[in-house]
Amino acid sequence: MACFERASPALKEILLRIHRADRPLEVDHHVHEFGSVHYHVQHSASDPVYTYLSVSTPLLSQGLPISSQLPHHTLEMVKGICPEVMEAVEPPNEGYQLTLKLDISKIPVQNKVSTKMISDIASVQAVVLSSQLKEILRNADSHEIALGICKPIKLIYHPREPFFVIKQAAKITAIFPMRFKEKEDVIIATAFFQELMDVGSSEAFRKAPHCIWSAIPPPELRGEQIGDLSTNGGFLTFDITPRHVQGKKLEKTVWNLLNLYTFVKYHVKSSRGFIQRRMRMRLDKLVQPLHDVEAEEDNQQIKKKKKKKKSRHTTGICISLRKWIRASKTKMMKRKLELGNKMKRIRSRIKIHGFTRFRRKWLRMPKFSPLTSSYIRLHQFNHTPSASIS
């Protein structure tokens, strides 16, 4: 992640932990930060007095090969950060431009004082770069400047990201060719540059460096190589006046110029992420009615399935009930038939074995002649009530 502070937050945290520890710690940390910056912190419990800090950072160059060692004036500025605490080790450790020996025991115990001193030590990389830029501007040909001949000084801090500094009599002009890999980043950056120009020209920010953005190379870069002037994001120009480099403002101004590319890329990346989040939120709102319709259809299908299951269950119950009724009717008919047969058996004659022959022999009815039978019927008729009344 990009860091816009002069003091490295990770390096500051490690040094504070070593300083505030109740007992000696064994520390061997490698810290890598944005911009190919590498810190190596070593602190041994067997030698708790000294802490060794090695720094590797890209150095400013004017497009020419430079030495991996720091110039003498840069070392003097580094030693001036906290001369009573830090000391430069010669030669530095292999793979690093600078190695410092820190006497942590000489840092006061008070929280505010110790925090400030450790913050100054953690800003050693910013001091190195600032001193280089100031030295390059100091070595500019003052005779040519007096004659009005202003030659651009090409500086390279990050690979493939050179910028130009033009030292004039009344101001310093910094020109940044802006390059982006994707078209979306070009659109966001162009809008940002135009807004930066509008805000910078307002009354509230009249003390800030004047900012100009143009899609074509400015006149100050005539005669430069075509490869350095081929961009897709235009050219961003800042005018640095003497009031911007007075006292403590000098360090801040130099640090902001060195980290302008980092700041712009961070802003573009953050804006792109914000736009993508808003687009996703908008898309979710537009698609929400479709999701609601699909949810309603799913609910209806679920209800239909439940109804079908219920109807199937009810149909099964009815079928089983009908079968039970049919079975019960059959059982009732059988029971009724069996009961009827039993009643018939009860109401039928009692059969006695041999009684038929006895009845035929001894219980015969007398037989009458036809005349006798007619007489009997006439006699019965005459004795009826209806016959007597007539």
mmCIF file of C-alpha atoms in Angstrom:
data_model
loop_
_atom_site.group_PDB
_atom_site.id
_atom_site.type_symbol
_atom_site.label_atom_id
_atom_site.label_comp_id
_atom_site.label_asym_id
_atom_site.label_seq_id
_atom_site.Cartn_x
_atom_site.Cartn_y
_atom_site.Cartn_z
ATOM 1 C CA MET A 1 0.000 0.000 0.000
ATOM 2 C CA ALA A 2 1.205 3.512 -0.795
ATOM 3 C CA CYS A 3 2.449 5.610 2.105
ATOM 4 C CA PHE A 4 2.246 9.414 1.823
ATOM 5 C CA GLU A 5 3.863 10.186 5.175
ATOM 6 C CA ARG A 6 7.525 11.080 5.440
ATOM 7 C CA ALA A 7 8.039 8.668 8.341
ATOM 8 C CA SER A 8 7.572 4.990 7.527
ATOM 9 C CA PRO A 9 4.729 3.664 9.767
ATOM 10 C CA ALA A 10 6.108 0.104 9.892
ATOM 11 C CA LEU A 11 9.664 1.224 10.710
ATOM 12 C CA LYS A 12 8.376 3.630 13.344
ATOM 13 C CA GLU A 13 6.342 0.865 15.028
ATOM 14 C CA ILE A 14 9.355 -1.490 15.191
ATOM 15 C CA LEU A 15 11.669 1.150 16.684
ATOM 16 C CA LEU A 16 9.059 2.171 19.270
ATOM 17 C CA ARG A 17 8.591 -1.441 20.301
ATOM 18 C CA ILE A 18 12.343 -1.887 20.789
ATOM 19 C CA HIS A 19 12.574 1.359 22.764
ATOM 20 C CA ARG A 20 9.610 0.605 25.053
ATOM 21 C CA ALA A 21 10.435 -3.058 25.699
ATOM 22 C CA ASP A 22 10.925 -4.022 29.363
ATOM 23 C CA ARG A 23 13.683 -6.477 28.456
ATOM 24 C CA PRO A 24 16.018 -6.825 25.444
ATOM 25 C CA LEU A 25 14.370 -8.219 22.329
ATOM 26 C CA GLU A 26 15.723 -10.319 19.503
ATOM 27 C CA VAL A 27 14.630 -8.463 16.354
ATOM 28 C CA ASP A 28 15.463 -9.229 12.709
ATOM 29 C CA HIS A 29 12.807 -7.621 10.487
ATOM 30 C CA HIS A 30 12.695 -6.922 6.747
ATOM 31 C CA VAL A 31 10.185 -4.223 5.737
ATOM 32 C CA HIS A 32 9.250 -3.669 2.074
ATOM 33 C CA GLU A 33 7.260 -0.593 1.120
ATOM 34 C CA PHE A 34 5.792 0.896 -2.036
ATOM 35 C CA GLY A 35 8.382 2.244 -4.434
ATOM 36 C CA SER A 36 10.973 -0.544 -3.979
ATOM 37 C CA VAL A 37 11.934 0.715 -0.518
ATOM 38 C CA HIS A 38 13.535 -1.918 1.729
ATOM 39 C CA TYR A 39 14.372 -1.629 5.452
ATOM 40 C CA HIS A 40 16.305 -4.168 7.533
ATOM 41 C CA VAL A 41 16.173 -3.758 11.334
ATOM 42 C CA GLN A 42 18.498 -5.816 13.561
ATOM 43 C CA HIS A 43 18.550 -5.790 17.349
ATOM 44 C CA SER A 44 20.275 -8.483 19.409
ATOM 45 C CA ALA A 45 19.442 -9.379 23.001
ATOM 46 C CA SER A 46 23.139 -10.000 23.646
ATOM 47 C CA ASP A 47 23.931 -6.414 22.574
ATOM 48 C CA PRO A 48 20.855 -4.428 23.667
ATOM 49 C CA VAL A 49 22.515 -1.008 23.360
ATOM 50 C CA TYR A 50 22.719 -0.717 19.552
ATOM 51 C CA THR A 51 20.164 -1.247 16.824
ATOM 52 C CA TYR A 52 21.243 -1.489 13.188
ATOM 53 C CA LEU A 53 19.063 -0.027 10.421
ATOM 54 C CA SER A 54 19.865 -0.655 6.743
ATOM 55 C CA VAL A 55 18.042 1.243 3.985
ATOM 56 C CA SER A 56 17.716 0.476 0.276
ATOM 57 C CA THR A 57 15.792 2.979 -1.851
ATOM 58 C CA PRO A 58 15.660 4.078 -5.505
ATOM 59 C CA LEU A 59 17.821 7.158 -5.992
ATOM 60 C CA LEU A 60 17.082 10.191 -8.114
ATOM 61 C CA SER A 61 19.016 10.307 -11.325
ATOM 62 C CA GLN A 62 19.188 12.541 -14.376
ATOM 63 C CA GLY A 63 18.840 9.671 -16.807
ATOM 64 C CA LEU A 64 22.466 8.629 -16.364
ATOM 65 C CA PRO A 65 23.939 5.680 -14.439
ATOM 66 C CA ILE A 66 24.558 6.640 -10.832
ATOM 67 C CA SER A 67 26.578 5.124 -8.039
ATOM 68 C CA SER A 68 24.822 2.894 -5.538
ATOM 69 C CA GLN A 69 26.488 4.831 -2.709
ATOM 70 C CA LEU A 70 24.994 8.012 -1.333
ATOM 71 C CA PRO A 71 26.728 11.342 -1.996
ATOM 72 C CA HIS A 72 28.644 13.008 0.821
ATOM 73 C CA HIS A 73 26.128 15.834 1.242
ATOM 74 C CA THR A 74 23.311 13.296 1.592
ATOM 75 C CA LEU A 75 25.180 11.436 4.327
ATOM 76 C CA GLU A 76 25.734 14.713 6.165
ATOM 77 C CA MET A 77 22.015 15.493 6.051
ATOM 78 C CA VAL A 78 21.165 12.000 7.325
ATOM 79 C CA LYS A 79 23.591 12.363 10.222
ATOM 80 C CA GLY A 80 21.955 15.659 11.096
ATOM 81 C CA ILE A 81 18.592 14.004 11.801
ATOM 82 C CA CYS A 82 19.573 12.833 15.329
ATOM 83 C CA PRO A 83 23.359 13.140 15.675
ATOM 84 C CA GLU A 84 23.387 12.072 19.328
ATOM 85 C CA VAL A 85 21.497 8.826 18.568
ATOM 86 C CA MET A 86 22.466 7.668 15.062
ATOM 87 C CA GLU A 87 25.784 7.054 13.332
ATOM 88 C CA ALA A 88 26.499 6.006 9.742
ATOM 89 C CA VAL A 89 28.354 2.731 9.279
ATOM 90 C CA GLU A 90 31.019 2.637 6.566
ATOM 91 C CA PRO A 91 30.765 0.670 4.384
ATOM 92 C CA PRO A 92 27.015 -0.138 4.483
ATOM 93 C CA ASN A 93 25.751 -3.703 4.483
ATOM 94 C CA GLU A 94 25.708 -5.486 1.165
ATOM 95 C CA GLY A 95 22.644 -4.636 -0.944
ATOM 96 C CA TYR A 96 21.880 -1.359 0.876
ATOM 97 C CA GLN A 97 22.867 2.260 0.251
ATOM 98 C CA LEU A 98 22.893 3.206 3.931
ATOM 99 C CA THR A 99 23.444 1.455 7.274
ATOM 100 C CA LEU A 100 22.858 3.312 10.563
ATOM 101 C CA LYS A 101 23.872 2.340 14.095
ATOM 102 C CA LEU A 102 21.249 3.594 16.570
ATOM 103 C CA ASP A 103 21.846 4.011 20.287
ATOM 104 C CA ILE A 104 18.273 3.562 21.519
ATOM 105 C CA SER A 105 19.305 4.081 25.155
ATOM 106 C CA LYS A 106 20.014 7.768 24.426
ATOM 107 C CA ILE A 107 16.411 8.420 23.410
ATOM 108 C CA PRO A 108 14.508 10.048 26.328
ATOM 109 C CA VAL A 109 11.824 8.083 28.114
ATOM 110 C CA GLN A 110 9.133 10.764 27.709
ATOM 111 C CA ASN A 111 6.515 9.608 25.246
ATOM 112 C CA LYS A 112 6.242 12.788 23.162
ATOM 113 C CA VAL A 113 9.991 13.353 22.881
ATOM 114 C CA SER A 114 10.783 9.712 22.098
ATOM 115 C CA THR A 115 7.963 9.488 19.549
ATOM 116 C CA LYS A 116 9.204 12.610 17.743
ATOM 117 C CA MET A 117 12.824 11.419 17.646
ATOM 118 C CA ILE A 118 11.863 7.962 16.379
ATOM 119 C CA SER A 119 9.580 9.555 13.751
ATOM 120 C CA ASP A 120 12.535 11.621 12.530
ATOM 121 C CA ILE A 121 14.681 8.470 12.305
ATOM 122 C CA ALA A 122 11.901 6.638 10.408
ATOM 123 C CA SER A 123 11.853 9.457 7.814
ATOM 124 C CA VAL A 124 15.429 8.747 6.715
ATOM 125 C CA GLN A 125 14.322 7.689 3.208
ATOM 126 C CA ALA A 126 12.498 10.989 2.678
ATOM 127 C CA VAL A 127 15.602 12.889 3.810
ATOM 128 C CA VAL A 128 17.761 10.993 1.304
ATOM 129 C CA LEU A 129 15.483 11.791 -1.650
ATOM 130 C CA SER A 130 14.891 15.397 -0.617
ATOM 131 C CA SER A 131 18.595 16.058 -0.273
ATOM 132 C CA GLN A 132 19.207 14.656 -3.755
ATOM 133 C CA LEU A 133 16.582 16.893 -5.349
ATOM 134 C CA LYS A 134 17.811 19.960 -3.511
ATOM 135 C CA GLU A 135 21.386 19.242 -4.565
ATOM 136 C CA ILE A 136 20.354 18.825 -8.223
ATOM 137 C CA LEU A 137 18.560 22.162 -8.176
ATOM 138 C CA ARG A 138 21.467 23.806 -6.389
ATOM 139 C CA ASN A 139 23.900 22.648 -9.047
ATOM 140 C CA ALA A 140 21.845 24.112 -11.890
ATOM 141 C CA ASP A 141 23.750 26.633 -13.966
ATOM 142 C CA SER A 142 22.893 29.990 -12.416
ATOM 143 C CA HIS A 143 24.529 31.861 -15.332
ATOM 144 C CA GLU A 144 22.129 30.314 -17.835
ATOM 145 C CA ILE A 145 19.223 31.033 -15.517
ATOM 146 C CA ALA A 146 20.214 34.702 -15.345
ATOM 147 C CA LEU A 147 20.244 34.835 -19.151
ATOM 148 C CA GLY A 148 16.769 33.299 -19.294
ATOM 149 C CA ILE A 149 17.966 29.982 -20.675
ATOM 150 C CA CYS A 150 15.977 27.353 -18.799
ATOM 151 C CA LYS A 151 16.874 23.780 -19.608
ATOM 152 C CA PRO A 152 14.647 20.988 -18.254
ATOM 153 C CA ILE A 153 16.319 18.624 -15.818
ATOM 154 C CA LYS A 154 15.067 15.063 -16.343
ATOM 155 C CA LEU A 155 14.732 13.169 -13.068
ATOM 156 C CA ILE A 156 13.931 9.485 -12.658
ATOM 157 C CA TYR A 157 12.665 8.208 -9.313
ATOM 158 C CA HIS A 158 10.374 5.343 -10.344
ATOM 159 C CA PRO A 159 11.211 3.340 -13.477
ATOM 160 C CA ARG A 160 9.236 4.429 -16.567
ATOM 161 C CA GLU A 161 8.018 7.526 -14.680
ATOM 162 C CA PRO A 162 10.435 10.389 -15.373
ATOM 163 C CA PHE A 163 9.542 13.986 -14.612
ATOM 164 C CA PHE A 164 11.158 17.297 -15.446
ATOM 165 C CA VAL A 165 12.225 20.187 -13.252
ATOM 166 C CA ILE A 166 12.963 23.601 -14.723
ATOM 167 C CA LYS A 167 14.719 26.091 -12.474
ATOM 168 C CA GLN A 168 13.962 29.715 -13.297
ATOM 169 C CA ALA A 169 14.831 32.995 -11.625
ATOM 170 C CA ALA A 170 11.479 33.505 -9.920
ATOM 171 C CA LYS A 171 10.082 29.973 -9.739
ATOM 172 C CA ILE A 172 10.664 26.261 -10.238
ATOM 173 C CA THR A 173 8.455 24.433 -12.721
ATOM 174 C CA ALA A 174 7.815 20.707 -12.283
ATOM 175 C CA ILE A 175 6.281 18.865 -15.263
ATOM 176 C CA PHE A 176 4.929 15.307 -14.942
ATOM 177 C CA PRO A 177 4.071 13.240 -18.044
ATOM 178 C CA MET A 178 1.147 11.031 -17.005
ATOM 179 C CA ARG A 179 0.856 7.488 -18.337
ATOM 180 C CA PHE A 180 -1.802 4.861 -17.581
ATOM 181 C CA LYS A 181 -2.247 1.281 -18.704
ATOM 182 C CA GLU A 182 -6.049 1.190 -19.096
ATOM 183 C CA LYS A 183 -8.470 3.545 -20.825
ATOM 184 C CA GLU A 184 -10.735 3.730 -17.781
ATOM 185 C CA ASP A 185 -7.842 5.067 -15.702
ATOM 186 C CA VAL A 186 -7.165 7.752 -18.349
ATOM 187 C CA ILE A 187 -10.784 8.952 -18.151
ATOM 188 C CA ILE A 188 -10.769 9.113 -14.340
ATOM 189 C CA ALA A 189 -7.370 10.847 -14.238
ATOM 190 C CA THR A 190 -8.401 13.425 -16.861
ATOM 191 C CA ALA A 191 -11.482 14.342 -14.835
ATOM 192 C CA PHE A 192 -9.325 14.555 -11.701
ATOM 193 C CA PHE A 193 -6.780 16.876 -13.369
ATOM 194 C CA GLN A 194 -9.475 19.195 -14.659
ATOM 195 C CA GLU A 195 -11.083 19.367 -11.231
ATOM 196 C CA LEU A 196 -7.650 19.995 -9.680
ATOM 197 C CA MET A 197 -7.172 22.961 -12.006
ATOM 198 C CA ASP A 198 -10.578 24.405 -11.102
ATOM 199 C CA VAL A 199 -9.980 24.031 -7.371
ATOM 200 C CA GLY A 200 -6.425 25.398 -7.590
ATOM 201 C CA SER A 201 -7.614 28.541 -9.355
ATOM 202 C CA SER A 202 -10.207 29.317 -6.656
ATOM 203 C CA GLU A 203 -9.662 31.968 -3.984
ATOM 204 C CA ALA A 204 -9.546 29.425 -1.166
ATOM 205 C CA PHE A 205 -6.399 27.789 -2.613
ATOM 206 C CA ARG A 206 -4.619 30.798 -4.047
ATOM 207 C CA LYS A 207 -1.538 30.088 -1.872
ATOM 208 C CA ALA A 208 -1.125 26.566 -3.287
ATOM 209 C CA PRO A 209 1.212 25.956 -6.252
ATOM 210 C CA HIS A 210 -0.405 26.893 -9.543
ATOM 211 C CA CYS A 211 -1.508 23.775 -11.434
ATOM 212 C CA ILE A 212 -1.932 23.406 -15.211
ATOM 213 C CA TRP A 213 -2.973 20.321 -17.161
ATOM 214 C CA SER A 214 -2.656 20.001 -20.931
ATOM 215 C CA ALA A 215 -3.094 17.118 -23.339
ATOM 216 C CA ILE A 216 -0.060 18.205 -25.393
ATOM 217 C CA PRO A 217 3.526 18.771 -24.230
ATOM 218 C CA PRO A 218 4.132 22.241 -22.766
ATOM 219 C CA PRO A 219 6.545 24.595 -24.570
ATOM 220 C CA GLU A 220 9.227 24.090 -21.887
ATOM 221 C CA LEU A 221 9.790 20.505 -23.091
ATOM 222 C CA ARG A 222 10.632 21.321 -26.698
ATOM 223 C CA GLY A 223 13.645 19.384 -27.846
ATOM 224 C CA GLU A 224 13.154 16.445 -25.455
ATOM 225 C CA GLN A 225 13.049 12.847 -26.630
ATOM 226 C CA ILE A 226 9.828 11.650 -28.227
ATOM 227 C CA GLY A 227 9.699 8.625 -25.912
ATOM 228 C CA ASP A 228 9.541 10.904 -22.871
ATOM 229 C CA LEU A 229 6.747 12.995 -24.408
ATOM 230 C CA SER A 230 4.494 10.141 -25.604
ATOM 231 C CA THR A 231 1.717 9.928 -23.022
ATOM 232 C CA ASN A 232 -1.983 9.074 -22.876
ATOM 233 C CA GLY A 233 -2.815 11.143 -19.787
ATOM 234 C CA GLY A 234 -1.372 14.529 -20.743
ATOM 235 C CA PHE A 235 1.062 16.679 -18.789
ATOM 236 C CA LEU A 236 0.613 18.049 -15.280
ATOM 237 C CA THR A 237 2.588 21.198 -14.430
ATOM 238 C CA PHE A 238 3.183 22.869 -11.047
ATOM 239 C CA ASP A 239 4.788 26.247 -10.451
ATOM 240 C CA ILE A 240 6.784 26.336 -7.186
ATOM 241 C CA THR A 241 7.375 29.871 -5.897
ATOM 242 C CA PRO A 242 9.852 30.927 -3.150
ATOM 243 C CA ARG A 243 7.150 30.928 -0.476
ATOM 244 C CA HIS A 244 6.603 27.193 -1.042
ATOM 245 C CA VAL A 245 10.227 26.345 -0.153
ATOM 246 C CA GLN A 246 10.763 28.556 2.868
ATOM 247 C CA GLY A 247 11.865 26.856 6.096
ATOM 248 C CA LYS A 248 10.081 23.591 6.840
ATOM 249 C CA LYS A 249 7.920 23.919 3.739
ATOM 250 C CA LEU A 250 10.853 22.871 1.590
ATOM 251 C CA GLU A 251 10.909 19.302 2.876
ATOM 252 C CA LYS A 252 7.152 18.918 2.479
ATOM 253 C CA THR A 253 7.131 20.401 -1.035
ATOM 254 C CA VAL A 254 9.964 18.157 -2.220
ATOM 255 C CA TRP A 255 8.316 15.074 -0.710
ATOM 256 C CA ASN A 256 4.983 15.879 -2.389
ATOM 257 C CA LEU A 257 6.660 16.311 -5.774
ATOM 258 C CA LEU A 258 8.480 12.987 -5.443
ATOM 259 C CA ASN A 259 5.266 11.159 -4.545
ATOM 260 C CA LEU A 260 2.923 12.814 -7.033
ATOM 261 C CA TYR A 261 2.759 9.733 -9.270
ATOM 262 C CA THR A 262 1.936 7.588 -6.265
ATOM 263 C CA PHE A 263 -0.804 9.958 -5.134
ATOM 264 C CA VAL A 264 -2.423 10.140 -8.590
ATOM 265 C CA LYS A 265 -2.419 6.358 -9.010
ATOM 266 C CA TYR A 266 -3.878 5.910 -5.533
ATOM 267 C CA HIS A 267 -6.644 8.413 -6.309
ATOM 268 C CA VAL A 268 -7.435 6.748 -9.653
ATOM 269 C CA LYS A 269 -7.552 3.302 -8.078
ATOM 270 C CA SER A 270 -9.787 4.491 -5.223
ATOM 271 C CA SER A 271 -12.128 6.333 -7.626
ATOM 272 C CA ARG A 272 -12.369 3.292 -9.860
ATOM 273 C CA GLY A 273 -13.243 1.084 -6.906
ATOM 274 C CA PHE A 274 -15.863 3.618 -5.756
ATOM 275 C CA ILE A 275 -17.418 3.777 -9.227
ATOM 276 C CA GLN A 276 -17.535 -0.006 -9.479
ATOM 277 C CA ARG A 277 -19.226 -0.279 -6.071
ATOM 278 C CA ARG A 278 -21.828 2.321 -7.071
ATOM 279 C CA MET A 279 -22.441 0.522 -10.370
ATOM 280 C CA ARG A 280 -22.934 -2.777 -8.559
ATOM 281 C CA MET A 281 -25.348 -1.139 -6.115
ATOM 282 C CA ARG A 282 -27.271 0.463 -8.998
ATOM 283 C CA LEU A 283 -27.372 -2.837 -10.867
ATOM 284 C CA ASP A 284 -28.668 -4.613 -7.768
ATOM 285 C CA LYS A 285 -31.461 -2.038 -7.459
ATOM 286 C CA LEU A 286 -32.424 -2.465 -11.107
ATOM 287 C CA VAL A 287 -32.369 -6.250 -10.917
ATOM 288 C CA GLN A 288 -34.211 -6.389 -7.581
ATOM 289 C CA PRO A 289 -37.735 -6.306 -9.175
ATOM 290 C CA LEU A 290 -36.757 -9.264 -11.366
ATOM 291 C CA HIS A 291 -35.547 -11.122 -8.307
ATOM 292 C CA ASP A 292 -38.839 -10.309 -6.545
ATOM 293 C CA VAL A 293 -40.847 -11.699 -9.490
ATOM 294 C CA GLU A 294 -38.724 -14.840 -9.535
ATOM 295 C CA ALA A 295 -39.194 -15.211 -5.780
ATOM 296 C CA GLU A 296 -42.975 -14.857 -6.168
ATOM 297 C CA GLU A 297 -43.010 -17.444 -8.950
ATOM 298 C CA ASP A 298 -40.939 -19.773 -6.822
ATOM 299 C CA ASN A 299 -43.326 -19.286 -3.904
ATOM 300 C CA GLN A 300 -46.315 -20.005 -6.153
ATOM 301 C CA GLN A 301 -44.669 -23.148 -7.465
ATOM 302 C CA ILE A 302 -43.913 -24.234 -3.915
ATOM 303 C CA LYS A 303 -47.543 -23.604 -2.913
ATOM 304 C CA LYS A 304 -48.775 -25.583 -5.926
ATOM 305 C CA LYS A 305 -46.502 -28.440 -5.005
ATOM 306 C CA LYS A 306 -47.795 -28.355 -1.446
ATOM 307 C CA LYS A 307 -51.382 -28.339 -2.692
ATOM 308 C CA LYS A 308 -50.645 -31.292 -4.960
ATOM 309 C CA LYS A 309 -49.100 -33.139 -2.059
ATOM 310 C CA LYS A 310 -52.113 -32.320 0.112
ATOM 311 C CA SER A 311 -54.565 -33.409 -2.618
ATOM 312 C CA ARG A 312 -52.603 -36.600 -3.099
ATOM 313 C CA HIS A 313 -52.665 -37.184 0.616
ATOM 314 C CA THR A 314 -56.408 -36.437 0.799
ATOM 315 C CA THR A 315 -57.102 -38.675 -2.202
ATOM 316 C CA GLY A 316 -55.151 -41.462 -0.572
ATOM 317 C CA ILE A 317 -57.129 -41.005 2.632
ATOM 318 C CA CYS A 318 -60.424 -41.063 0.716
ATOM 319 C CA ILE A 319 -59.428 -44.158 -1.187
ATOM 320 C CA SER A 320 -58.379 -45.928 1.977
ATOM 321 C CA LEU A 321 -61.616 -44.766 3.665
ATOM 322 C CA ARG A 322 -63.674 -46.089 0.766
ATOM 323 C CA LYS A 323 -61.850 -49.390 0.917
ATOM 324 C CA TRP A 324 -62.483 -49.508 4.653
ATOM 325 C CA ILE A 325 -66.180 -48.721 4.090
ATOM 326 C CA ARG A 326 -66.441 -51.355 1.409
ATOM 327 C CA ALA A 327 -64.699 -53.842 3.604
ATOM 328 C CA SER A 328 -66.964 -52.948 6.525
ATOM 329 C CA LYS A 329 -70.072 -53.280 4.331
ATOM 330 C CA THR A 330 -68.950 -56.712 3.253
ATOM 331 C CA LYS A 331 -68.306 -57.693 6.835
ATOM 332 C CA MET A 332 -71.716 -56.333 7.879
ATOM 333 C CA MET A 333 -73.452 -58.269 5.112
ATOM 334 C CA LYS A 334 -71.653 -61.415 6.159
ATOM 335 C CA ARG A 335 -72.553 -60.840 9.786
ATOM 336 C CA LYS A 336 -76.183 -60.086 8.842
ATOM 337 C CA LEU A 337 -76.343 -63.194 6.761
ATOM 338 C CA GLU A 338 -74.870 -65.268 9.557
ATOM 339 C CA LEU A 339 -77.341 -63.730 12.017
ATOM 340 C CA GLY A 340 -80.253 -64.424 9.675
ATOM 341 C CA ASN A 341 -79.185 -68.004 9.347
ATOM 342 C CA LYS A 342 -79.021 -68.288 13.104
ATOM 343 C CA MET A 343 -82.524 -66.804 13.457
ATOM 344 C CA LYS A 344 -83.853 -69.198 10.874
ATOM 345 C CA ARG A 345 -82.330 -72.032 12.774
ATOM 346 C CA ILE A 346 -83.935 -70.834 15.984
ATOM 347 C CA ARG A 347 -87.415 -70.336 14.399
ATOM 348 C CA SER A 348 -87.358 -73.614 12.469
ATOM 349 C CA ARG A 349 -88.894 -76.846 13.862
ATOM 350 C CA ILE A 350 -87.048 -79.000 16.235
ATOM 351 C CA LYS A 351 -86.266 -82.181 14.479
ATOM 352 C CA ILE A 352 -86.466 -85.377 16.512
ATOM 353 C CA HIS A 353 -85.078 -88.505 15.053
ATOM 354 C CA GLY A 354 -87.907 -91.026 14.347
ATOM 355 C CA PHE A 355 -90.703 -88.537 15.141
ATOM 356 C CA THR A 356 -91.884 -88.485 11.499
ATOM 357 C CA ARG A 357 -92.779 -92.155 11.529
ATOM 358 C CA PHE A 358 -94.468 -91.741 14.917
ATOM 359 C CA ARG A 359 -96.610 -88.881 13.610
ATOM 360 C CA ARG A 360 -97.568 -90.744 10.476
ATOM 361 C CA LYS A 361 -98.657 -93.756 12.490
ATOM 362 C CA TRP A 362 -100.415 -92.315 15.519
ATOM 363 C CA LEU A 363 -101.232 -88.675 14.689
ATOM 364 C CA ARG A 364 -103.172 -89.081 11.491
ATOM 365 C CA MET A 365 -105.987 -86.723 10.799
ATOM 366 C CA PRO A 366 -109.351 -88.406 10.062
ATOM 367 C CA LYS A 367 -110.391 -88.312 6.463
ATOM 368 C CA PHE A 368 -113.938 -87.059 5.607
ATOM 369 C CA SER A 369 -116.039 -87.672 2.584
ATOM 370 C CA PRO A 370 -116.912 -84.764 0.303
ATOM 371 C CA LEU A 371 -120.505 -84.678 1.596
ATOM 372 C CA THR A 372 -119.447 -84.567 5.171
ATOM 373 C CA SER A 373 -116.995 -81.805 4.545
ATOM 374 C CA SER A 374 -119.613 -79.669 2.735
ATOM 375 C CA TYR A 375 -122.031 -80.189 5.621
ATOM 376 C CA ILE A 376 -119.458 -79.029 8.095
ATOM 377 C CA ARG A 377 -118.767 -75.889 6.099
ATOM 378 C CA LEU A 378 -122.492 -75.105 5.843
ATOM 379 C CA HIS A 379 -122.939 -75.594 9.520
ATOM 380 C CA GLN A 380 -120.047 -73.209 10.207
ATOM 381 C CA PHE A 381 -121.565 -70.622 7.882
ATOM 382 C CA ASN A 382 -124.960 -70.735 9.523
ATOM 383 C CA HIS A 383 -123.484 -70.061 12.900
ATOM 384 C CA THR A 384 -121.613 -66.935 11.845
ATOM 385 C CA PRO A 385 -122.979 -63.512 13.023
ATOM 386 C CA SER A 386 -123.579 -62.184 9.557
ATOM 387 C CA ALA A 387 -125.798 -65.150 8.693
ATOM 388 C CA SER A 388 -127.926 -64.725 11.792
ATOM 389 C CA ILE A 389 -128.542 -61.010 11.124
ATOM 390 C CA SER A 390 -129.662 -61.635 7.592
#
